[in-house]
Short mmCIF file of C-alpha atoms and ligand atoms in Angstrom, two decimals:
data_model
loop_
_atom_site.label_atom_id
_atom_site.label_comp_id
_atom_site.label_asym_id
_atom_site.label_seq_id
_atom_site.Cartn_x
_atom_site.Cartn_y
_atom_site.Cartn_z
CA MET A 21 32.33 133.34 -2.97
CA ALA A 22 31.37 130.34 -0.86
CA ARG A 23 29.42 130.95 2.33
CA ILE A 24 28.64 128.98 5.45
CA GLN A 25 25.12 128.86 6.84
CA ILE A 26 24.53 127.96 10.48
CA THR A 27 21.28 127.47 12.31
CA GLY A 28 22.00 128.17 15.95
CA GLY A 29 20.75 126.57 19.10
CA ARG A 30 22.25 123.07 19.15
CA ARG A 31 24.43 121.89 22.01
CA LEU A 32 27.63 120.39 20.67
CA SER A 33 28.52 116.91 21.80
CA GLY A 34 30.88 114.16 20.70
CA THR A 35 34.49 113.78 19.69
CA VAL A 36 36.49 115.68 17.11
CA GLU A 37 40.00 114.97 15.83
CA ILE A 38 42.36 117.91 15.61
CA SER A 39 44.58 118.42 12.55
CA GLY A 40 48.27 119.28 12.34
CA ALA A 41 49.22 122.81 13.37
CA LYS A 42 49.16 125.25 10.47
CA ASN A 43 51.77 127.48 12.12
CA ALA A 44 54.18 124.56 12.49
CA VAL A 45 53.50 123.02 9.07
CA LEU A 46 54.33 126.20 7.16
CA PRO A 47 57.88 126.74 8.53
CA ILE A 48 58.63 123.01 8.44
CA LEU A 49 57.64 122.81 4.76
CA MET A 50 59.91 125.82 4.13
CA ALA A 51 62.73 124.05 6.01
CA ALA A 52 62.91 121.55 3.12
CA LEU A 53 64.75 124.34 1.28
CA LEU A 54 67.69 123.85 3.67
CA THR A 55 68.67 120.46 2.26
CA GLU A 56 69.23 118.62 -1.02
CA GLN A 57 67.91 115.46 0.55
CA PRO A 58 64.27 114.34 0.43
CA CYS A 59 61.94 115.33 3.25
CA ARG A 60 58.61 113.96 4.41
CA LEU A 61 56.09 115.64 6.69
CA SER A 62 53.11 113.77 8.16
CA GLY A 63 49.90 115.21 9.58
CA VAL A 64 49.69 118.03 7.05
CA PRO A 65 46.18 119.54 7.04
CA HIS A 66 44.33 120.47 3.85
CA LEU A 67 44.42 124.24 4.16
CA ARG A 68 44.67 127.08 1.75
CA ASP A 69 47.91 128.34 3.38
CA VAL A 70 49.45 124.89 2.92
CA THR A 71 48.49 124.89 -0.77
CA THR A 72 49.97 128.37 -1.15
CA THR A 73 53.21 127.20 0.49
CA MET A 74 53.40 124.21 -1.84
CA GLN A 75 52.81 126.47 -4.84
CA LEU A 76 55.52 128.82 -3.66
CA LEU A 77 58.04 126.01 -3.17
CA GLY A 78 56.92 124.27 -6.38
CA GLN A 79 57.56 127.34 -8.53
CA MET A 80 61.09 127.47 -7.05
CA GLY A 81 61.80 124.01 -8.43
CA VAL A 82 61.05 121.98 -5.29
CA ASP A 83 59.55 118.64 -6.24
CA ILE A 84 56.45 118.05 -4.10
CA SER A 85 54.05 115.15 -3.87
CA ILE A 86 51.10 114.45 -1.62
CA GLY A 87 50.80 110.92 -0.27
CA ASP A 88 48.45 108.96 1.97
CA ARG A 89 47.63 109.93 5.53
CA SER A 90 48.20 113.63 4.96
CA GLN A 91 51.86 113.15 4.08
CA VAL A 92 53.77 115.60 1.93
CA SER A 93 57.12 114.68 0.33
CA LEU A 94 59.49 117.40 -0.76
CA ASP A 95 62.77 117.35 -2.64
CA ALA A 96 64.58 120.67 -3.01
CA SER A 97 67.63 119.26 -4.84
CA GLY A 98 66.40 120.88 -8.07
CA LEU A 99 65.93 124.36 -6.60
CA ASP A 100 66.18 126.66 -9.62
CA THR A 101 65.09 130.14 -8.60
CA ASP A 102 65.46 132.35 -5.56
CA LEU A 103 62.28 134.31 -6.27
CA ALA A 104 59.15 134.43 -4.10
CA PRO A 105 56.78 136.51 -6.24
CA TYR A 106 54.28 139.10 -5.04
CA GLU A 107 51.32 137.16 -6.47
CA LEU A 108 51.84 134.39 -3.91
CA VAL A 109 53.32 136.37 -1.02
CA LYS A 110 50.42 138.83 -0.97
CA THR A 111 47.96 136.01 -0.30
CA MET A 112 49.95 134.67 2.64
CA ARG A 113 52.25 136.69 4.86
CA ALA A 114 53.97 133.55 6.15
CA SER A 115 55.62 133.31 2.69
CA ILE A 116 58.32 135.47 4.29
CA LEU A 117 59.50 132.18 5.87
CA VAL A 118 61.27 131.28 2.61
CA LEU A 119 63.74 134.09 3.18
CA GLY A 120 65.95 132.56 5.90
CA PRO A 121 66.32 129.04 4.47
CA LEU A 122 66.68 130.22 0.89
CA LEU A 123 69.40 132.69 1.73
CA ALA A 124 71.26 130.17 3.89
CA ARG A 125 71.27 127.36 1.35
CA ASN A 126 71.32 129.32 -1.90
CA GLY A 127 73.31 132.44 -1.03
CA SER A 128 70.59 134.72 -2.38
CA ALA A 129 66.86 135.32 -2.10
CA ARG A 130 64.37 137.72 -3.66
CA VAL A 131 61.19 137.78 -1.64
CA SER A 132 58.31 140.16 -2.14
CA LEU A 133 57.48 142.32 0.87
CA PRO A 134 54.15 141.06 2.20
CA GLY A 135 52.56 144.50 2.52
CA GLY A 136 49.66 145.35 4.81
CA CYS A 137 47.16 142.94 6.17
CA ALA A 138 43.75 143.23 7.73
CA ILE A 139 44.87 142.83 11.33
CA GLY A 140 47.57 145.48 11.37
CA ALA A 141 50.90 146.65 10.04
CA ARG A 142 52.91 143.44 10.73
CA PRO A 143 56.29 144.60 9.45
CA VAL A 144 59.24 142.24 8.81
CA ASP A 145 61.99 144.64 9.89
CA LEU A 146 63.20 142.30 12.65
CA HIS A 147 63.63 139.41 10.20
CA LEU A 148 65.79 141.64 8.01
CA LYS A 149 67.78 143.13 10.88
CA GLY A 150 68.61 139.67 12.23
CA LEU A 151 69.77 138.36 8.86
CA ALA A 152 71.82 141.54 8.29
CA GLU A 153 73.51 140.96 11.66
CA MET A 154 74.45 137.52 10.34
CA GLY A 155 76.26 139.20 7.45
CA ALA A 156 73.56 139.29 4.77
CA ASP A 157 73.51 142.20 2.38
CA ILE A 158 69.87 143.29 2.26
CA ARG A 159 68.22 145.86 -0.02
CA VAL A 160 64.55 146.60 -0.58
CA GLU A 161 63.83 147.54 -4.18
CA GLY A 162 60.72 147.44 -6.33
CA GLY A 163 58.68 145.93 -3.50
CA TYR A 164 61.14 143.06 -3.10
CA ILE A 165 63.66 142.12 -0.44
CA HIS A 166 66.97 141.31 -2.19
CA ALA A 167 69.20 139.36 0.19
CA ARG A 168 72.71 138.01 -0.48
CA ALA A 169 75.38 136.26 1.56
CA ASP A 170 78.15 133.91 0.47
CA ARG A 171 77.79 132.20 3.81
CA LEU A 172 75.92 133.61 6.76
CA LYS A 173 77.95 134.07 9.95
CA GLY A 174 76.82 133.25 13.45
CA ALA A 175 75.84 136.32 15.47
CA ARG A 176 74.06 137.46 18.60
CA VAL A 177 70.60 138.51 17.45
CA VAL A 178 68.44 140.36 19.95
CA LEU A 179 64.83 140.68 18.84
CA ASP A 180 63.24 143.95 20.03
CA THR A 181 59.77 142.40 19.95
CA VAL A 182 58.91 138.74 20.28
CA THR A 183 58.19 137.60 16.74
CA VAL A 184 57.20 134.06 15.84
CA THR A 185 58.06 133.95 12.13
CA GLY A 186 61.03 136.28 12.75
CA THR A 187 62.48 133.79 15.24
CA GLU A 188 61.80 130.95 12.79
CA ASN A 189 63.47 132.71 9.86
CA ILE A 190 66.62 133.45 11.84
CA LEU A 191 66.64 129.99 13.39
CA MET A 192 66.46 128.30 9.97
CA ALA A 193 69.13 130.60 8.52
CA ALA A 194 71.44 129.98 11.50
CA THR A 195 71.42 126.19 11.02
CA LEU A 196 73.68 126.58 7.95
CA ALA A 197 75.66 129.63 9.12
CA GLU A 198 79.35 129.54 10.00
CA GLY A 199 79.70 129.53 13.79
CA THR A 200 77.26 130.06 16.63
CA THR A 201 74.10 132.18 16.58
CA VAL A 202 72.32 133.19 19.77
CA ILE A 203 68.74 134.45 19.37
CA GLU A 204 67.64 136.48 22.37
CA ASN A 205 64.05 137.41 23.21
CA ALA A 206 63.13 134.48 20.96
CA ALA A 207 59.52 133.36 20.56
CA GLN A 208 58.70 130.37 22.79
CA GLU A 209 55.60 129.21 20.90
CA PRO A 210 55.17 125.42 20.64
CA GLU A 211 55.30 125.79 16.84
CA VAL A 212 58.81 127.31 17.10
CA VAL A 213 59.80 124.36 19.29
CA ASP A 214 58.33 121.92 16.74
CA LEU A 215 60.33 123.54 13.94
CA ALA A 216 63.48 123.35 16.10
CA GLU A 217 62.87 119.64 16.80
CA CYS A 218 62.44 118.98 13.09
CA LEU A 219 65.67 120.89 12.32
CA ILE A 220 67.48 118.87 15.01
CA SER A 221 66.24 115.69 13.29
CA MET A 222 67.98 117.06 10.16
CA GLY A 223 71.25 117.33 12.09
CA ALA A 224 71.04 120.98 13.18
CA GLY A 225 72.78 121.97 16.41
CA ILE A 226 70.04 123.74 18.37
CA SER A 227 69.54 124.19 22.11
CA GLY A 228 67.37 126.40 24.30
CA HIS A 229 64.27 126.23 22.06
CA GLY A 230 61.17 126.73 24.16
CA SER A 231 63.05 129.32 26.26
CA ASN A 232 63.69 132.94 25.27
CA THR A 233 67.31 132.24 24.26
CA ILE A 234 67.99 129.83 21.41
CA THR A 235 71.55 128.82 20.54
CA VAL A 236 72.39 127.41 17.11
CA GLU A 237 75.71 125.84 16.10
CA GLY A 238 75.87 126.18 12.33
CA ARG A 239 76.49 123.12 10.15
CA GLU A 240 77.96 122.72 6.65
CA ARG A 241 74.87 120.88 5.52
CA LEU A 242 71.68 119.29 6.79
CA ALA A 243 70.01 115.97 6.02
CA GLY A 244 66.37 115.49 5.03
CA TYR A 245 63.58 114.97 7.57
CA ASP A 246 60.78 112.49 8.19
CA TYR A 247 58.66 114.28 10.72
CA GLN A 248 55.19 114.27 12.26
CA VAL A 249 53.85 117.73 12.92
CA LEU A 250 52.44 118.96 16.23
CA PRO A 251 48.61 119.16 16.60
CA ASP A 252 46.93 122.56 16.21
CA ARG A 253 46.31 124.15 19.62
CA ILE A 254 44.28 126.99 18.07
CA GLU A 255 41.93 124.64 16.22
CA ALA A 256 41.52 122.59 19.43
CA GLY A 257 40.85 125.74 21.43
CA THR A 258 38.25 126.89 18.91
CA PHE A 259 36.25 123.65 19.27
CA LEU A 260 36.48 123.82 23.07
CA VAL A 261 35.16 127.40 23.09
CA ALA A 262 32.33 126.29 20.78
CA ALA A 263 31.46 123.52 23.23
CA ALA A 264 31.49 125.96 26.15
CA MET A 265 29.34 128.53 24.33
CA THR A 266 26.69 125.98 23.38
CA GLY A 267 26.56 124.42 26.86
CA GLY A 268 27.82 121.18 25.36
CA CYS A 269 30.25 118.39 26.10
CA VAL A 270 33.05 117.81 23.58
CA ARG A 271 36.23 115.76 23.52
CA VAL A 272 39.07 116.89 21.25
CA VAL A 273 41.60 114.21 20.37
CA ASN A 274 45.08 114.41 18.84
CA VAL A 275 45.97 117.40 21.00
CA ARG A 276 48.84 118.42 23.26
CA PRO A 277 47.18 119.69 26.45
CA ASP A 278 50.56 120.95 27.75
CA THR A 279 50.61 123.59 24.98
CA MET A 280 47.19 124.96 25.96
CA ASP A 281 47.45 126.04 29.61
CA ALA A 282 46.45 129.69 29.16
CA VAL A 283 43.35 128.79 27.12
CA LEU A 284 42.29 125.93 29.41
CA ASP A 285 42.64 128.20 32.47
CA LYS A 286 40.26 130.72 30.90
CA LEU A 287 37.77 128.00 29.99
CA LYS A 288 37.83 126.79 33.61
CA GLN A 289 37.26 130.38 34.80
CA ALA A 290 34.29 130.48 32.44
CA GLY A 291 32.85 127.55 34.36
CA ALA A 292 33.82 124.60 32.16
CA GLU A 293 34.92 121.27 33.59
CA ILE A 294 38.10 120.23 31.82
CA THR A 295 39.58 116.75 31.87
CA CYS A 296 42.93 116.23 30.14
CA GLY A 297 44.27 112.90 28.92
CA GLU A 298 47.66 112.38 27.32
CA ASP A 299 46.46 113.48 23.89
CA SER A 300 42.85 114.47 24.55
CA ILE A 301 40.86 117.15 26.34
CA GLU A 302 37.21 116.89 27.34
CA LEU A 303 35.18 119.98 28.09
CA ASP A 304 31.88 119.64 29.93
CA MET A 305 29.60 122.65 30.18
CA ARG A 306 26.34 120.73 29.96
CA GLY A 307 23.41 123.06 30.27
CA ARG A 308 25.37 125.91 31.86
CA ARG A 309 25.92 129.42 30.60
CA PRO A 310 29.58 130.50 30.55
CA ARG A 311 30.77 133.22 32.91
CA ALA A 312 32.49 136.28 31.41
CA VAL A 313 36.31 136.19 31.47
CA ASN A 314 38.99 138.85 31.14
CA ILE A 315 41.71 138.23 28.57
CA THR A 316 45.02 139.91 27.76
CA THR A 317 46.87 138.51 24.77
CA ALA A 318 50.62 137.97 25.07
CA PRO A 319 53.40 135.91 23.49
CA TYR A 320 53.51 132.24 24.59
CA PRO A 321 53.09 131.06 27.32
CA GLY A 322 50.62 133.97 27.61
CA PHE A 323 47.14 133.92 26.14
CA PRO A 324 47.36 133.55 22.31
CA THR A 325 46.14 136.39 20.11
CA ASP A 326 44.85 133.71 17.73
CA MET A 327 42.24 132.77 20.39
CA GLN A 328 41.20 136.34 21.19
CA ALA A 329 38.28 136.57 18.75
CA GLN A 330 36.83 133.24 19.91
CA PHE A 331 36.81 134.38 23.56
CA THR A 332 35.30 137.70 22.51
CA ALA A 333 32.43 135.67 21.02
CA LEU A 334 32.16 133.63 24.23
CA ASN A 335 31.94 136.80 26.32
CA ALA A 336 29.17 138.05 24.02
CA ILE A 337 26.77 135.46 25.48
CA ALA A 338 28.38 135.00 28.89
CA ASP A 339 27.02 135.94 32.28
CA GLY A 340 28.68 139.22 33.31
CA THR A 341 31.10 141.69 31.74
CA GLY A 342 34.39 140.64 30.16
CA VAL A 343 37.32 142.82 29.15
CA VAL A 344 39.54 141.67 26.30
CA ARG A 345 42.86 143.43 25.71
CA GLU A 346 44.84 142.82 22.51
CA THR A 347 48.55 143.58 22.86
CA ILE A 348 50.01 141.84 19.79
CA PHE A 349 48.16 143.29 16.79
CA GLU A 350 46.69 146.78 16.68
CA ASN A 351 43.64 146.18 14.51
CA ARG A 352 42.32 142.82 15.56
CA PHE A 353 38.76 143.76 16.57
CA MET A 354 37.04 143.75 13.20
CA HIS A 355 34.84 140.88 14.34
CA VAL A 356 33.32 143.20 16.95
CA LEU A 357 31.23 145.07 14.38
CA GLU A 358 29.98 141.78 12.98
CA LEU A 359 29.12 140.39 16.44
CA GLN A 360 27.17 143.58 17.14
CA ARG A 361 25.02 142.75 14.12
CA LEU A 362 23.92 139.63 16.01
CA GLY A 363 22.96 141.75 19.02
CA ALA A 364 26.19 141.57 21.03
CA ASP A 365 26.77 144.42 23.48
CA MET A 366 30.42 145.39 23.12
CA ARG A 367 32.46 148.53 22.74
CA VAL A 368 36.02 149.06 21.61
CA GLU A 369 38.30 151.47 23.47
CA GLY A 370 41.78 151.54 21.97
CA ASN A 371 43.24 148.06 22.25
CA THR A 372 40.46 146.88 24.57
CA VAL A 373 36.94 145.63 24.02
CA ILE A 374 34.45 145.66 26.85
CA ILE A 375 31.74 143.08 26.47
CA ARG A 376 28.50 142.88 28.43
CA GLY A 377 27.13 139.42 27.96
CA VAL A 378 23.60 139.17 26.58
CA GLU A 379 21.12 136.31 27.06
CA ARG A 380 20.72 135.71 23.35
CA LEU A 381 22.04 136.61 19.91
CA THR A 382 19.92 136.54 16.76
CA GLY A 383 21.16 135.25 13.39
CA ALA A 384 22.14 137.66 10.60
CA PRO A 385 24.29 137.73 7.46
CA LEU A 386 27.95 138.36 8.38
CA MET A 387 31.23 139.01 6.59
CA ALA A 388 34.46 137.27 7.59
CA THR A 389 37.45 139.63 7.64
CA ASP A 390 40.39 137.48 8.67
CA LEU A 391 41.16 133.95 9.70
CA ARG A 392 40.45 133.91 13.44
CA ALA A 393 37.68 136.51 13.16
CA SER A 394 35.82 134.21 10.81
CA ALA A 395 36.08 131.36 13.32
CA CYS A 396 34.53 133.58 15.98
CA LEU A 397 31.61 134.40 13.68
CA LEU A 398 30.87 130.71 13.25
CA LEU A 399 30.94 130.29 17.04
CA ALA A 400 28.48 133.13 17.46
CA GLY A 401 26.30 131.60 14.73
CA LEU A 402 26.18 128.33 16.68
CA VAL A 403 24.38 130.04 19.56
CA ALA A 404 22.40 132.72 17.70
CA GLU A 405 18.68 132.14 17.22
CA GLY A 406 17.78 131.42 13.61
CA ASP A 407 20.12 131.48 10.62
CA THR A 408 23.53 133.11 10.36
CA MET A 409 25.21 133.28 6.97
CA VAL A 410 28.96 133.90 7.01
CA ASP A 411 30.33 135.23 3.74
CA ARG A 412 33.98 135.21 2.53
CA VAL A 413 34.74 131.88 4.18
CA TYR A 414 37.96 131.60 2.19
CA HIS A 415 39.51 133.27 5.23
CA ILE A 416 38.52 130.31 7.37
CA ASP A 417 39.82 127.78 4.83
CA ARG A 418 43.28 129.29 5.31
CA GLY A 419 43.50 127.79 8.78
CA TYR A 420 40.72 125.29 9.56
CA GLU A 421 40.48 121.89 7.87
CA ASN A 422 36.93 120.70 7.02
CA ILE A 423 35.44 123.03 9.57
CA GLU A 424 31.80 122.54 8.66
CA GLU A 425 32.20 118.74 8.60
CA LYS A 426 33.84 118.78 12.01
CA PHE A 427 31.15 121.01 13.54
CA GLY A 428 28.51 118.89 11.78
CA GLN A 429 29.95 115.77 13.42
CA LEU A 430 29.42 117.43 16.81
CA GLY A 431 25.76 118.02 16.03
CA ALA A 432 25.81 121.57 14.68
CA LYS A 433 23.45 122.48 11.88
CA ILE A 434 25.93 123.94 9.45
CA GLN A 435 26.46 123.79 5.71
CA ARG A 436 28.65 125.32 3.05
CA LEU A 437 26.80 126.99 0.22
CA PRO A 438 28.29 127.74 -3.17
CA ALA A 439 28.86 131.33 -4.20
CA GLY A 440 25.62 133.19 -4.70
C1 UD1 B 12 52.62 134.42 13.90
C2 UD1 B 12 51.49 133.47 13.58
C3 UD1 B 12 50.13 134.13 13.80
C4 UD1 B 12 50.07 134.70 15.21
C5 UD1 B 12 51.29 135.56 15.52
C6 UD1 B 12 51.34 136.01 16.99
C7 UD1 B 12 52.46 132.06 11.85
C8 UD1 B 12 52.50 131.68 10.42
N1 UD1 B 12 51.63 133.07 12.18
O1 UD1 B 12 52.52 135.52 13.00
O2 UD1 B 12 49.11 133.15 13.62
O3 UD1 B 12 48.90 135.50 15.34
O4 UD1 B 12 52.49 134.84 15.25
O5 UD1 B 12 51.33 134.90 17.81
O6 UD1 B 12 53.14 131.49 12.67
N2 UD1 B 12 56.73 142.58 14.45
C9 UD1 B 12 57.55 143.65 14.16
N3 UD1 B 12 58.59 143.47 13.29
C10 UD1 B 12 58.85 142.25 12.73
C11 UD1 B 12 58.02 141.16 13.03
C12 UD1 B 12 56.96 141.36 13.91
O7 UD1 B 12 57.33 144.75 14.65
O8 UD1 B 12 59.82 142.16 11.95
C13 UD1 B 12 55.58 142.76 15.39
C14 UD1 B 12 54.23 142.55 14.71
O9 UD1 B 12 53.76 143.71 14.09
C15 UD1 B 12 53.37 142.15 15.89
C16 UD1 B 12 54.34 141.38 16.78
O10 UD1 B 12 55.64 141.73 16.35
O11 UD1 B 12 52.92 143.27 16.58
C17 UD1 B 12 54.21 139.87 16.73
O12 UD1 B 12 54.14 139.44 15.38
P1 UD1 B 12 54.76 138.05 14.89
O13 UD1 B 12 55.00 137.17 16.06
O14 UD1 B 12 55.91 138.34 13.99
O15 UD1 B 12 53.58 137.47 14.03
P2 UD1 B 12 53.77 136.50 12.81
O16 UD1 B 12 55.03 135.74 12.99
O17 UD1 B 12 53.54 137.24 11.54
#
């Protein structure tokens, strides 16, 4: 398996362009299933999860082509199966996003249950409950969800827990349902809003997206889309944390600063100077050591769980003691054991990790365990003395486009090594 080697100690400086948001691209690609008309999405990053989504849609008979400038064209008029097989779903939990649109357009869907994943149980019960409330007949058999509905009916769906993909599945299904659907306790993440905007461009009747109550007036059919995806706030945040940790000065461009308040507040608390433009953010930490910050993850607009590992790495070398509390996923501290191998002083107590910042980390071989954890290991490697080798980087390729090139551009000494 490919590995990434980093020699720590360089201050990052320069400008880096942020890619399209993985968590918006995936549902918007799936939304092509809602229409017989052609669709085109721009700003699609080269990521393993995007490839998996295209494979999944392709094997269902969706015609897909990749054009210039990161554009993907999709045509689901030839949809010829309602099956999302285990082989693909097990590699990417977000495959569950085919369920809503497939059921709504096709009247049936067979989607493998995703099963466990490294960061916790992550069930899909709320997706199923919501669709059942809209009149779908749902059975789980042989590891597959079998869903049927002649036509879904609008309903009031109250989500017990805020779920991002659950909200997206129900939202997509509701666009073609008969009547009005109201989703309460809906996720307010910018990626949900981006999906809603794309659906509206297809003719869907959606209001309230971005709040916790989304209302959807069902339509008989939807048109295709030609849409530019939102920039990735997690990728942008990861580069900003890297800049702060290395005492550097970095400008991220193609970003939406208004989607990053919680992360930018914490970076300011850590001592960074932040300057926001319309679509850029500059972080200046030149020569200073970050101060420890306390973090509690929460649904948007709270602090994103997908930035928790990166701030845990920042606290590892910060001045003072930081407390990081994870409230979304129960097992999202696997990076802690790896950071300890670099000399970090941290201890896990239930859903909390208490981190006493140390003056220096020292490089070591590390193992990536999940997507955001692997990003945090790279960040730690950037400041550790000597060489850090991060193994199993396929995790990072799921969500970060050209990560070693982008860090290299900012002056990091980083290279990808073939399996060995
Ligand atoms: C999405 C994001 C992921 C992010 C997460 C939380 C995508 C593709 N992935 O994942 O990057 O870390 O949001 O912001 O957008 N839950 C249930 N039952 C359900 C669904 C969820 O109990 O049916 C629970 C989960 O176990 C978890 C919480 O709800 O504790 C939030 O999970 P959810 O928002 O659904 O995460 P994903 O949509 O899978």
